[in-house]
Coordinates of C-alpha atoms and ligand atoms in Angstrom, one line a residue:
X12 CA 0.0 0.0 0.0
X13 CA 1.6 3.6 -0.9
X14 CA 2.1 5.9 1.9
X15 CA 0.7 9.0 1.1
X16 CA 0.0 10.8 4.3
X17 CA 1.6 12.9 7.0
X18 CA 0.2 14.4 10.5
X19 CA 0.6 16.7 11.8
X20 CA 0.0 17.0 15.5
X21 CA -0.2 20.3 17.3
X22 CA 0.9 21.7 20.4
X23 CA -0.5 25.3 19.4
X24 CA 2.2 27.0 17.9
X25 CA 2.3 29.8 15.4
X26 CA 3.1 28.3 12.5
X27 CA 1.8 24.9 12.5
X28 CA -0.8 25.0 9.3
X29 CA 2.5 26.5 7.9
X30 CA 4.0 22.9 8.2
X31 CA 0.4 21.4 7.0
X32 CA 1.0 23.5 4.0
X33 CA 4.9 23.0 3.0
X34 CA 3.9 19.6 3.0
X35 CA 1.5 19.9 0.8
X36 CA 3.4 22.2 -1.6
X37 CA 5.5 18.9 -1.8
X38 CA 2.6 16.8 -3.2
X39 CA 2.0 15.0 -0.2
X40 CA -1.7 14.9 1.7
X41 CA -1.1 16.2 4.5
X42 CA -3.7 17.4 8.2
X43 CA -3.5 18.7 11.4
X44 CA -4.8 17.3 14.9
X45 CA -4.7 18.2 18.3
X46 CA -1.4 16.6 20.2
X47 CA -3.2 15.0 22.6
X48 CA -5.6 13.4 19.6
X49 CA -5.8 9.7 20.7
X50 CA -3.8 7.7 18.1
X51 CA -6.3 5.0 17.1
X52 CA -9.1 7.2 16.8
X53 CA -7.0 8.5 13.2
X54 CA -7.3 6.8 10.1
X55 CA -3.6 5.6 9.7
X56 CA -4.1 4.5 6.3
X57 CA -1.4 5.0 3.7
X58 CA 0.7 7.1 7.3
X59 CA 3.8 8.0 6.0
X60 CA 5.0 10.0 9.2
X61 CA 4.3 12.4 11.8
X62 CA 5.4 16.0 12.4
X63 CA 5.3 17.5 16.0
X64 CA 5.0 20.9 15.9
X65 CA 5.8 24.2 18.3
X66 CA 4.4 25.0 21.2
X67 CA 4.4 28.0 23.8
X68 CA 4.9 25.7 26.9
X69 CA 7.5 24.4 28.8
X70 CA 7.7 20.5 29.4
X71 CA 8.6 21.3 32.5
X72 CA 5.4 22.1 33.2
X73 CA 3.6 20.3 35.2
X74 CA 0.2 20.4 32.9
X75 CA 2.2 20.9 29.5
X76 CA 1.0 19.6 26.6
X77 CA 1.6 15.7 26.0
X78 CA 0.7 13.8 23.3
X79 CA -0.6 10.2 23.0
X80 CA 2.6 8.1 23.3
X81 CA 1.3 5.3 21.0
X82 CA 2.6 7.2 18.5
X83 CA 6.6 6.3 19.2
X84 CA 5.0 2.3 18.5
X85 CA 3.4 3.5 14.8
X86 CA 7.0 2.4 13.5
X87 CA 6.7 5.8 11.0
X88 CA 9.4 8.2 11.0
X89 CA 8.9 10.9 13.4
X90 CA 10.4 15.0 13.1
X91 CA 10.0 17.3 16.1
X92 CA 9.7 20.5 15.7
X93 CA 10.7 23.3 18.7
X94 CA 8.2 21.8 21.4
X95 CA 8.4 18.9 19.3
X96 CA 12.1 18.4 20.0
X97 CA 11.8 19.6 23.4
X98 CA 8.8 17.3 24.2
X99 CA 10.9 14.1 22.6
X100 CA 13.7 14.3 24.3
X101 CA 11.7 14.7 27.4
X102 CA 9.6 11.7 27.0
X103 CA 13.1 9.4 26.3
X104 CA 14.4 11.6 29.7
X105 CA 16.8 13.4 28.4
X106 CA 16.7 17.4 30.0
X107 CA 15.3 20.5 29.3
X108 CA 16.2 23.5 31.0
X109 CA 15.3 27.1 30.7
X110 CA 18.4 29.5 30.4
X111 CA 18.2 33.6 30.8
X112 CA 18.7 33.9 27.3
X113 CA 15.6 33.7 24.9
X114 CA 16.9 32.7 21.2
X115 CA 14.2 34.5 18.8
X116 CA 15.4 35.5 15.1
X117 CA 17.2 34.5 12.5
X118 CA 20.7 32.6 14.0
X119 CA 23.5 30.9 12.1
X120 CA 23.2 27.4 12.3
X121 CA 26.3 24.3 12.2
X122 CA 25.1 20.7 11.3
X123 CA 26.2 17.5 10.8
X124 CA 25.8 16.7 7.2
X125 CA 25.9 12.8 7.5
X126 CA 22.4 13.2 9.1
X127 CA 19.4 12.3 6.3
X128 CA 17.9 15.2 7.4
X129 CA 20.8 17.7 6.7
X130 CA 21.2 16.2 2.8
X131 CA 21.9 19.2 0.3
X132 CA 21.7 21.1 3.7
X133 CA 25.5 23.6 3.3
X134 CA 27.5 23.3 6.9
X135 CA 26.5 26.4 8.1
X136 CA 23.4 28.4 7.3
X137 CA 20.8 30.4 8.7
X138 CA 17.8 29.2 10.1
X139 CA 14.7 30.9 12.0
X140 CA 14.6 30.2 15.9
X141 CA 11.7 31.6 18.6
X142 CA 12.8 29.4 21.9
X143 CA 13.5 30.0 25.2
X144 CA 13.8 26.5 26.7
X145 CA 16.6 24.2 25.3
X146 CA 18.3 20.5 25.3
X147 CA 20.5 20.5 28.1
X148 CA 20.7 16.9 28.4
X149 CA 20.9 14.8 25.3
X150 CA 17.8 11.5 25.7
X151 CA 20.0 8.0 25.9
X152 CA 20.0 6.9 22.0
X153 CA 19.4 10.0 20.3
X154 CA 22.8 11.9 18.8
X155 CA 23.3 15.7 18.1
X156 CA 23.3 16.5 14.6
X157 CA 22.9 20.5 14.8
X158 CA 23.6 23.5 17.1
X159 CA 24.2 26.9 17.3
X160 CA 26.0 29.4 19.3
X161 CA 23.0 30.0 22.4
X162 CA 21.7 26.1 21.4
X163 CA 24.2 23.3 21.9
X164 CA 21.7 21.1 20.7
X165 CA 19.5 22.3 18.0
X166 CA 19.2 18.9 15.7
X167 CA 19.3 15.7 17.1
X168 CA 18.2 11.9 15.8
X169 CA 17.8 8.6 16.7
X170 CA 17.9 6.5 13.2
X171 CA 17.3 3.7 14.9
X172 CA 13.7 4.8 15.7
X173 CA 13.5 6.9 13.1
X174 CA 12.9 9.8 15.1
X175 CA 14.2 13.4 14.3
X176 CA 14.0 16.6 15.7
X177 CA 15.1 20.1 15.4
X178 CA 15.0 23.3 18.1
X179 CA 14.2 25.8 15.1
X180 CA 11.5 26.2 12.1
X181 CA 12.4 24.9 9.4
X182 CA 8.9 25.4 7.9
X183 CA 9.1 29.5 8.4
X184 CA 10.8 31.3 4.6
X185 CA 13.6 32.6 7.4
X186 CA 15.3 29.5 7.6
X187 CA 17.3 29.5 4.3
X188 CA 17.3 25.9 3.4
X189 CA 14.2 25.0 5.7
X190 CA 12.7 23.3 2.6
X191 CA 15.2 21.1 1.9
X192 CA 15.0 19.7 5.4
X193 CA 11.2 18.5 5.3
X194 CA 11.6 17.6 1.6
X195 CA 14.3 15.3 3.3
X196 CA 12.1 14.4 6.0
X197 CA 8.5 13.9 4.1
X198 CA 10.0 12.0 0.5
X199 CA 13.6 10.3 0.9
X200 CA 13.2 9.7 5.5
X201 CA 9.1 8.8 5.3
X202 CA 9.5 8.0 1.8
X203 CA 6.1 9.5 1.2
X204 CA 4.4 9.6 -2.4
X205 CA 3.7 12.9 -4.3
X206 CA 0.6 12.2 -5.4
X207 CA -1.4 14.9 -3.6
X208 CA -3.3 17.4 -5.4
X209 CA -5.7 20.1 -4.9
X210 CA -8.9 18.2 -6.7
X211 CA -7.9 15.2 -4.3
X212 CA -8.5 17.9 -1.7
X213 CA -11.6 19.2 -3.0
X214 CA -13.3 15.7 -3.6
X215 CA -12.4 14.7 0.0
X216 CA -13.7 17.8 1.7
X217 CA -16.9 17.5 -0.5
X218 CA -17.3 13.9 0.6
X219 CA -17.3 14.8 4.3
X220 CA -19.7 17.3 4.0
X221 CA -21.8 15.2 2.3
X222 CA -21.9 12.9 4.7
X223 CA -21.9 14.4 7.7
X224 CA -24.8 16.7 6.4
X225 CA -26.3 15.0 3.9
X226 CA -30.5 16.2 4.4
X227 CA -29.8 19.3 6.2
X228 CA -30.5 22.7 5.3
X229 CA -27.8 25.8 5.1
X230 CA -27.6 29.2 4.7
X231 CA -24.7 31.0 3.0
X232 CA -24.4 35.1 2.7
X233 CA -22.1 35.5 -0.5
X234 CA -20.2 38.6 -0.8
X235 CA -18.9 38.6 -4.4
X236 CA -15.7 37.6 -3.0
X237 CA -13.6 35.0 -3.7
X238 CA -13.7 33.3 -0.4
X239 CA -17.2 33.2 -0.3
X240 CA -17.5 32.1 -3.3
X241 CA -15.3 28.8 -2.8
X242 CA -16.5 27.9 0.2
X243 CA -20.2 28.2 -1.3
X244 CA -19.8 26.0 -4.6
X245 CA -18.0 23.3 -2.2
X246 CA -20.9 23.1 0.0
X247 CA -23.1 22.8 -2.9
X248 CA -21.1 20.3 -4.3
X249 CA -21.8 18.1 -1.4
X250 CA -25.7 19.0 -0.2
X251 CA -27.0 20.7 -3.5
X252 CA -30.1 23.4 -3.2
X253 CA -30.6 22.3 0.3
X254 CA -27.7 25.1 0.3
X255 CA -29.7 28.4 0.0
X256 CA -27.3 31.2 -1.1
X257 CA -27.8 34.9 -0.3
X258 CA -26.3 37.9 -2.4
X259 CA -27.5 41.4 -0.7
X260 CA -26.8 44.4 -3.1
X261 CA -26.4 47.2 -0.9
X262 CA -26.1 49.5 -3.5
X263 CA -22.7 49.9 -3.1
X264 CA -21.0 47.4 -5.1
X265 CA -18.5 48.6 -8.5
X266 CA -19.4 48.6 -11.6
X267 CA -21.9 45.6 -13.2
X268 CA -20.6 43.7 -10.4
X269 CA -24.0 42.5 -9.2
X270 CA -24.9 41.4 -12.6
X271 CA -21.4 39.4 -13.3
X272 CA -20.9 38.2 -10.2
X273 CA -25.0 36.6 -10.1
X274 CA -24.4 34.9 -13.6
X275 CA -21.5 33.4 -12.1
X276 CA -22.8 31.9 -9.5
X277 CA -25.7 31.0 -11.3
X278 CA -23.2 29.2 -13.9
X279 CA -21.8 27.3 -10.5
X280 CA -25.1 25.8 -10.3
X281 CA -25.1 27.9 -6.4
X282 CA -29.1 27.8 -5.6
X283 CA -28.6 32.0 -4.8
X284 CA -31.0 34.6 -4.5
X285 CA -29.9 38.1 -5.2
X286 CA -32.1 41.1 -2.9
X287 CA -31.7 43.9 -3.7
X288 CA -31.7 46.5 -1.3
X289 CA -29.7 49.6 -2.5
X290 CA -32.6 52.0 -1.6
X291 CA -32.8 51.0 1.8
X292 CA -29.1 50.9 2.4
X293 CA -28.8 54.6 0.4
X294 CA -31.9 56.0 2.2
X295 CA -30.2 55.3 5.5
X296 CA -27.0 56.7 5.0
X297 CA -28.2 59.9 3.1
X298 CA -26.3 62.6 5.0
X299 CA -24.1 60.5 6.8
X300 CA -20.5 61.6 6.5
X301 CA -18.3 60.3 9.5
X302 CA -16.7 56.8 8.2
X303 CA -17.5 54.8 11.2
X304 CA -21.1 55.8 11.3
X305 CA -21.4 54.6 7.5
X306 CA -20.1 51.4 8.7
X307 CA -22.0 50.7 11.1
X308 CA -25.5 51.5 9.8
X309 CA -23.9 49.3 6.5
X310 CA -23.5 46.2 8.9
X311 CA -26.4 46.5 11.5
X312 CA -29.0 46.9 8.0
X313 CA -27.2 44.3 6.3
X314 CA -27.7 41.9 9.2
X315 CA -31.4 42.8 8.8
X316 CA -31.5 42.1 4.9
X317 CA -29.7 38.8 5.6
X318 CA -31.8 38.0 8.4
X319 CA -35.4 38.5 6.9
X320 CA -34.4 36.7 3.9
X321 CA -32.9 33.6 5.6
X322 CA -36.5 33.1 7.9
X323 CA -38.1 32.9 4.2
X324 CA -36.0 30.1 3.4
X325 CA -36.9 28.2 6.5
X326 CA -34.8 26.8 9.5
X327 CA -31.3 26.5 8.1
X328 CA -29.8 24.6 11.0
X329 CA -26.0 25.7 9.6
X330 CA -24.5 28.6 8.4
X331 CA -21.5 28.9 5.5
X332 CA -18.8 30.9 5.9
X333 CA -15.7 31.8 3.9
X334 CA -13.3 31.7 6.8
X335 CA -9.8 30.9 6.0
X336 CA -6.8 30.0 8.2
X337 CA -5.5 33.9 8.7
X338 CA -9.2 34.6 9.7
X339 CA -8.9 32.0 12.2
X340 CA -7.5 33.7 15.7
X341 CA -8.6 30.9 18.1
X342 CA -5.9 29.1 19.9
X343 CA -5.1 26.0 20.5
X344 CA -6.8 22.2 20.0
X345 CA -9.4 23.0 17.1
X346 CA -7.2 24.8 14.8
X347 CA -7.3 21.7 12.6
X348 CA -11.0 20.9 13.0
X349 CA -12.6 21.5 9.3
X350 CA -16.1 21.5 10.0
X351 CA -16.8 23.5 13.1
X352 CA -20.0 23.5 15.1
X353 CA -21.5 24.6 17.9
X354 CA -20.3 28.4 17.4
X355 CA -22.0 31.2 17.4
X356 CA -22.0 33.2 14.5
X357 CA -19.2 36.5 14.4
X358 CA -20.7 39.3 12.5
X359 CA -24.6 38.0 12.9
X360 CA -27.5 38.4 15.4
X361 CA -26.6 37.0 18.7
X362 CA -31.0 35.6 18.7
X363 CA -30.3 34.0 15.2
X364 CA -28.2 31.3 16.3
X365 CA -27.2 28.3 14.0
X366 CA -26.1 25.0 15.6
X367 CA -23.0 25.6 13.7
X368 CA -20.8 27.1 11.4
X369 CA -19.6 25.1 8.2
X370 CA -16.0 27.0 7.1
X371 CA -14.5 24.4 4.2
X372 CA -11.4 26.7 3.8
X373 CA -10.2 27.1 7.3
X374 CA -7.4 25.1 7.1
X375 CA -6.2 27.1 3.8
X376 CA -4.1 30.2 3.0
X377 CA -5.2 32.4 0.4
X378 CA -3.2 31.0 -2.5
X379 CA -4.6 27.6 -1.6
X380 CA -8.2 28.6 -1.8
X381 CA -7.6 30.3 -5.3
X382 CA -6.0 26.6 -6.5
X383 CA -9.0 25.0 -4.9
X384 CA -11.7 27.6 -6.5
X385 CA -9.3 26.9 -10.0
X386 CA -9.7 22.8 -9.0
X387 CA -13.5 23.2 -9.1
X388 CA -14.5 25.4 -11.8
X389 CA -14.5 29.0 -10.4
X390 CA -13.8 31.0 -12.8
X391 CA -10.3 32.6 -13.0
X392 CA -11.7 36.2 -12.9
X393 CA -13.5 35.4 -9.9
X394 CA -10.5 33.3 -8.5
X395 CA -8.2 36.4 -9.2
X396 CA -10.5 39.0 -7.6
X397 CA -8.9 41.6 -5.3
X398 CA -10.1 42.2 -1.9
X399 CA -13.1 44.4 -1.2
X400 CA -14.6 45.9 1.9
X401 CA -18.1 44.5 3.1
X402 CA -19.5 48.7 3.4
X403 CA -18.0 48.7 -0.4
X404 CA -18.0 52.1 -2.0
X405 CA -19.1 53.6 0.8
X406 CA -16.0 54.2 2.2
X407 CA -14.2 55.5 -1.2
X408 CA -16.6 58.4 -1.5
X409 CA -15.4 60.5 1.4
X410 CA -18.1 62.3 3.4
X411 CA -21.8 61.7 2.5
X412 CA -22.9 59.3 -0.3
X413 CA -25.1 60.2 -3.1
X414 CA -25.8 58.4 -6.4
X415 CA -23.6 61.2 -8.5
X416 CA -20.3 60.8 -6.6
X417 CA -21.2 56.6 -6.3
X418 CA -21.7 57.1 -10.4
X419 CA -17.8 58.5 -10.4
X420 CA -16.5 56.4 -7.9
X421 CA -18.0 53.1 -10.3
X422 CA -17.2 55.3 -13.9
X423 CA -13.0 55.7 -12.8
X424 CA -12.6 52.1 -11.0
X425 CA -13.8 50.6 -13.9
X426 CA -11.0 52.3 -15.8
X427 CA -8.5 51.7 -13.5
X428 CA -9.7 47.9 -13.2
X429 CA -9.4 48.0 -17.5
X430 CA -6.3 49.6 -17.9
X431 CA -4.6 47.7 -14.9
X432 CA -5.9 44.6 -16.4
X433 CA -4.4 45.5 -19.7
X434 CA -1.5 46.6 -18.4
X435 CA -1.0 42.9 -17.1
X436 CA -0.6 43.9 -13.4
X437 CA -3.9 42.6 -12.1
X438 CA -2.6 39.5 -10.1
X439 CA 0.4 41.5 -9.0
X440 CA -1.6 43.9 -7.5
X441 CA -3.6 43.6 -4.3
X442 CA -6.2 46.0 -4.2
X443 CA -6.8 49.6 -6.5
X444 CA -9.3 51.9 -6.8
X445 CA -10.1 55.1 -7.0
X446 CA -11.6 57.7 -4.2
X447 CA -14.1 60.7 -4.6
X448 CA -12.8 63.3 -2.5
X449 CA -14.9 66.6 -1.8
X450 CA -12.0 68.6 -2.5
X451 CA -12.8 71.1 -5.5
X452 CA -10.5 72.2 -8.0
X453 CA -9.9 74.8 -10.9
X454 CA -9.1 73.4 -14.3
X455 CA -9.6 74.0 -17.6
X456 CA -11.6 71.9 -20.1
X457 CA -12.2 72.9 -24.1
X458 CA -11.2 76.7 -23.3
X459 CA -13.6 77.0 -20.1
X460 CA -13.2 77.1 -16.7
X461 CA -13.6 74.1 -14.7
X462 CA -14.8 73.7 -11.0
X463 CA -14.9 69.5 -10.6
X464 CA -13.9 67.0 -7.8
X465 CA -10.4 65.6 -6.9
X466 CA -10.2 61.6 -7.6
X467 CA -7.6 59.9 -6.0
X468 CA -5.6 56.3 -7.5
X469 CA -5.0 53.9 -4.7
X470 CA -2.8 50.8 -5.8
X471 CA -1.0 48.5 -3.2
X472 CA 1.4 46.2 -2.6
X473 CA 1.0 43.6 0.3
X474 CA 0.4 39.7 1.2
X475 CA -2.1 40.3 3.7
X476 CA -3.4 44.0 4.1
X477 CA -1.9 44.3 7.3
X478 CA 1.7 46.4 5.8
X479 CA 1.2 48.0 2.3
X480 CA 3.4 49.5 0.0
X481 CA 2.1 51.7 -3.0
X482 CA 2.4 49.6 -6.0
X483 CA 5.2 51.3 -8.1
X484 CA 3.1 52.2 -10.9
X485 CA 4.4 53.0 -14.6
X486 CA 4.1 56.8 -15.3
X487 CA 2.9 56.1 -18.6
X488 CA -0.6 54.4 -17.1
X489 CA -0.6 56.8 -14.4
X490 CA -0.9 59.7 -17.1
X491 CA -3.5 57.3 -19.4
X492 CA -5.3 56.9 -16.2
X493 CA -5.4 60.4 -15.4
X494 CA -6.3 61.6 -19.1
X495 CA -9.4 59.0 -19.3
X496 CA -10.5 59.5 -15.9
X497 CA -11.1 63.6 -16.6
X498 CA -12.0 63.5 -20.6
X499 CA -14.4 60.7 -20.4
X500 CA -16.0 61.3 -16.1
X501 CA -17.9 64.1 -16.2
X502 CA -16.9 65.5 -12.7
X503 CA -13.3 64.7 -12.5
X504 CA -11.0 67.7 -12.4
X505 CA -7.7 66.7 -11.5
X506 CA -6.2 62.8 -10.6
X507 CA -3.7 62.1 -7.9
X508 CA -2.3 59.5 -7.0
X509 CA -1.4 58.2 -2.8
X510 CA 1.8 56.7 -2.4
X511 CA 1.1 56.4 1.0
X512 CA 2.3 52.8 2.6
X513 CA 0.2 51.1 5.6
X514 CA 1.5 51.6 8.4
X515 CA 1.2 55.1 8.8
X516 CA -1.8 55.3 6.5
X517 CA -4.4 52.3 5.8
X518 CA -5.7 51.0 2.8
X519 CA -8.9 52.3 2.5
X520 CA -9.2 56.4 2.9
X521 CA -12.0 55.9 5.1
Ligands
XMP18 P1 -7.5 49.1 5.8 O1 -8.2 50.2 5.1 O2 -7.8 49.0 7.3 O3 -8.0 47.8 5.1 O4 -6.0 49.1 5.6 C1 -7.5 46.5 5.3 C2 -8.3 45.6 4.4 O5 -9.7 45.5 5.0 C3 -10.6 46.0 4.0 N1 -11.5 46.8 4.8 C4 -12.7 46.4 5.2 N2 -13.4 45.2 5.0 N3 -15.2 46.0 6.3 C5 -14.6 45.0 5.5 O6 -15.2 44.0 5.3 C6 -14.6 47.2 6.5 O7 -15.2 48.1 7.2 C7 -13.3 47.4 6.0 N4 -12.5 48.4 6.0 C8 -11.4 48.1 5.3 C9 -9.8 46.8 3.0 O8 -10.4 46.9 1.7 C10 -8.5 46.1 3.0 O9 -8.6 44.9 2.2

């Protein structure tokens, strides 16, 4: 039978779907459980090996963290990682002690190249470490194979057993040859096939819900987003219309986006209904100008909208959501946990409770959910969509919103969105758009005087919206940009464009 599989067992440490997912990016299925998961209760199947990942305890502790120790009898290689290590080498009593020193960075790093973790590895390189507690007492059968300056033991192994272990990350991009080390690990040490893909994913993840859920009803709010999206055609994959869909238009949205992004859906084969409510939404925030009071009458109606439509549809018992791994802030045991229930619902009326949440994507980065939505048939525009705020437009026309700044708001993203697209910069490029501001300015247009509105460009640069760079823009698009916007938006006097980066500024000018 082919092995096939890793776990991953965690002990709650930062980057533990990390590991999950550099295993992955080497072909090989890979998923996450609690430490303390009881070994026979996991389908061993095809088991390849098991990773143990960081932790923030001490094994000194009295209650730290432990994990079932069936799992030194599996006879499949093992890798430590951090806690990993520190718990190992504990559990075959060896010492751990905790010096002044923390060791947190990026540190040089000696090894011993004859270990089969350490192949293609160079003598000395630099690796990422974030430990305060270390091996001061080697466990009787395991042999150093790595250290550095404030870490006499930072690699150790037992071939015998088959057990490895290592005091830094090698899954974090710090560490320089971090990759090679759980290539060597996960293919030539666990010998594991690379026969994973992201459909395999998809088809599993579908099964599950199918059968976990088969008859019962859900309730999904789609956003136009690709998240939502994903996580929406999976579901319907697996339970069909007993998934009702709900796009709210609040009025706010770019461009035709209502229309395109209903016939895709509707091309998905999503059961969706699309309300519109963009009177209501613009009725309530006529004369509204300060940014957090736009939000919040945006979300509290919203929850309304969503709300009064779901009762139509009957008792959903679960509700959808796009969640995906950065979303996910809990701590600890249920990080791995797929389908998640009993949890009430972020973001929705505490009195309409569900008995729980279905989030496909939450063990998934962002990249991963795009390959998924590519695996299944979401379209590539839709897979490739930037990011965009739930109060929408709202927030990009500063001050108070009416339906002739929301018309120049929608007329100049839609040639930014053209031109970047043309330009070939669309997938390199977070998020862009353009921002009515009430400033007015003098200009001159066909020999007269003009008196119109300042529009502003933003473009930027980032992995995950929380530090932004403005994207470094060609001149020559910047002035096509600036031309079109004022010859062919009535309204537009004068284009700028904010090279402001995140921090000090944010993304959105509201
Ligand atoms: P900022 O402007 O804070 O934005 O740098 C970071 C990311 O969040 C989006 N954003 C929002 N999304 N509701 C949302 O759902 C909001 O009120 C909101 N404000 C900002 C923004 O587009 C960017 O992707």
């Amino acid at each position: 039978m082919s092995l096939n599989k890793i776990i991953v067992l965690n002990f709650g440490g930062q980057y533990d779907q990390l590991i999950v997912r550099r295993v992955r990016e080497l072909g090989v299925y890979a998923e996450l459980h609690p430490c303390d998961v009881e070994i026979n209760s996991l389908n061993l199947e095809g088991l390849a090996g098991i990773i143990l990942t960081g932790g923030p305890q001490s094994v000194n502790d009295k209650n730290s963290l432990k994990a079932d120790k069936k799992l030194f009898d599996l006879n499949v290689p093992i890798l430590g990682i951090c806690y990993g290590l520190q718990y190992i080498n504990h559990e075959f009593k060896g010492q751990i002690e905790t010096p002044t020193n923390a060791e947190y960075g990026k540190t040089p790093l000696l090894v011993d190249n004859k270990s089969a973790l350490f192949k293609d590895v160079p003598q000395e390189s630099t690796i990422w470490m974030n430990h305060k507690d270390r091996i001061s007492k080697i466990a009787d059968g395991f042999k150093k194979t790595a250290w550095t300056l404030n870490c006499p033991v930072a690699g150790m192994e037992n071939t015998e057993k088959s057990i490895y272990a290592v005091q830094f990350h090698p899954e974090v991009v710090h560490s320089e040859y971090g990759k090679t080390m759980l290539k060597n690990f996960v293919i030539d040490i666990c010998k594991a096939e690379q026969s994973w893909k992201m459909e395999d994913f998809a088809t599993q993840i579908i099964e599950e819900i199918k059968e976990k859920y088969k008859n019962e009803k859900m309730i999904c709010g789609l956003s136009g987003g690709v998240d939502s999206t994903v996580a929406a055609t999976i579901v319907s994959k697996a339970i069909g219309d007993n998934l009702q869909c709900i796009f709210v238009d609040h009025g706010l949205l770019r461009k035709n986006e209502a229309d395109e992004v209903m016939e895709t859906y509707k091309n998905l084969g999503l059961n969706v209904k699309k309300v519109d409510a963009s009177k209501e939404f613009l009725d309530l925030l006529k004369g509204v100008e300060d940014p957090e009071t736009k939000r919040k009458i945006i979300g509290n109606h919203f929850v309304e909208v969503f709300e009064r439509e779901a009762k139509e549809f009957g008792k959903a018992k679960y509700l959808v959501q796009g969640t995906i791994y950065p979303d996910v802030i809990e701590s600890g045991k249920d990080k791995a946990s797929v389908i998640k229930s009993h949890h009430n619902v972020g973001g929705l009326p505490e009195n309409m409770l569900f008995e729980g949440l279905v989030e496909p994507l939450r063990s998934l980065f962002k990249d991963e959910v795009r390959a998924l939505g590519e695996a299944i048939g979401v379209p590539h525009d839709m897979v490739w969509r930037q990011p965009f705020p739930g109060p929408g437009l709202a927030i990009r026309v500063m001050g108070d919103i009416t339906e002739e700044k929301l018309k120049i708001v929608r007329e100049t993203d839609k040639i930014l969105r053209d031109e970047i697209k043309n330009a070939g910069l669309n997938e390199d490029i977070w998020q862009y758009f353009t921002v009515w501001t009430p400033i007015k300015t003098v200009g001159v247009k066909g020999d007269a005087r003009s008196y119109d509105n300042v529009i502003a460009i933003r473009a930027v640069e980032s992995t995950d919206a929380m530090t932004v760079e403005a994207a470094n823009l060609p001149y020559e698009l910047l002035q096509t940009l600036s031309s079109r916007m004022i010859n062919e938006v009535a309204g537009v006097g004068r284009v700028v464009y904010d090279i402001t980066s995140k921090p000090p500024g944010t993304i959105e000018w509201e």
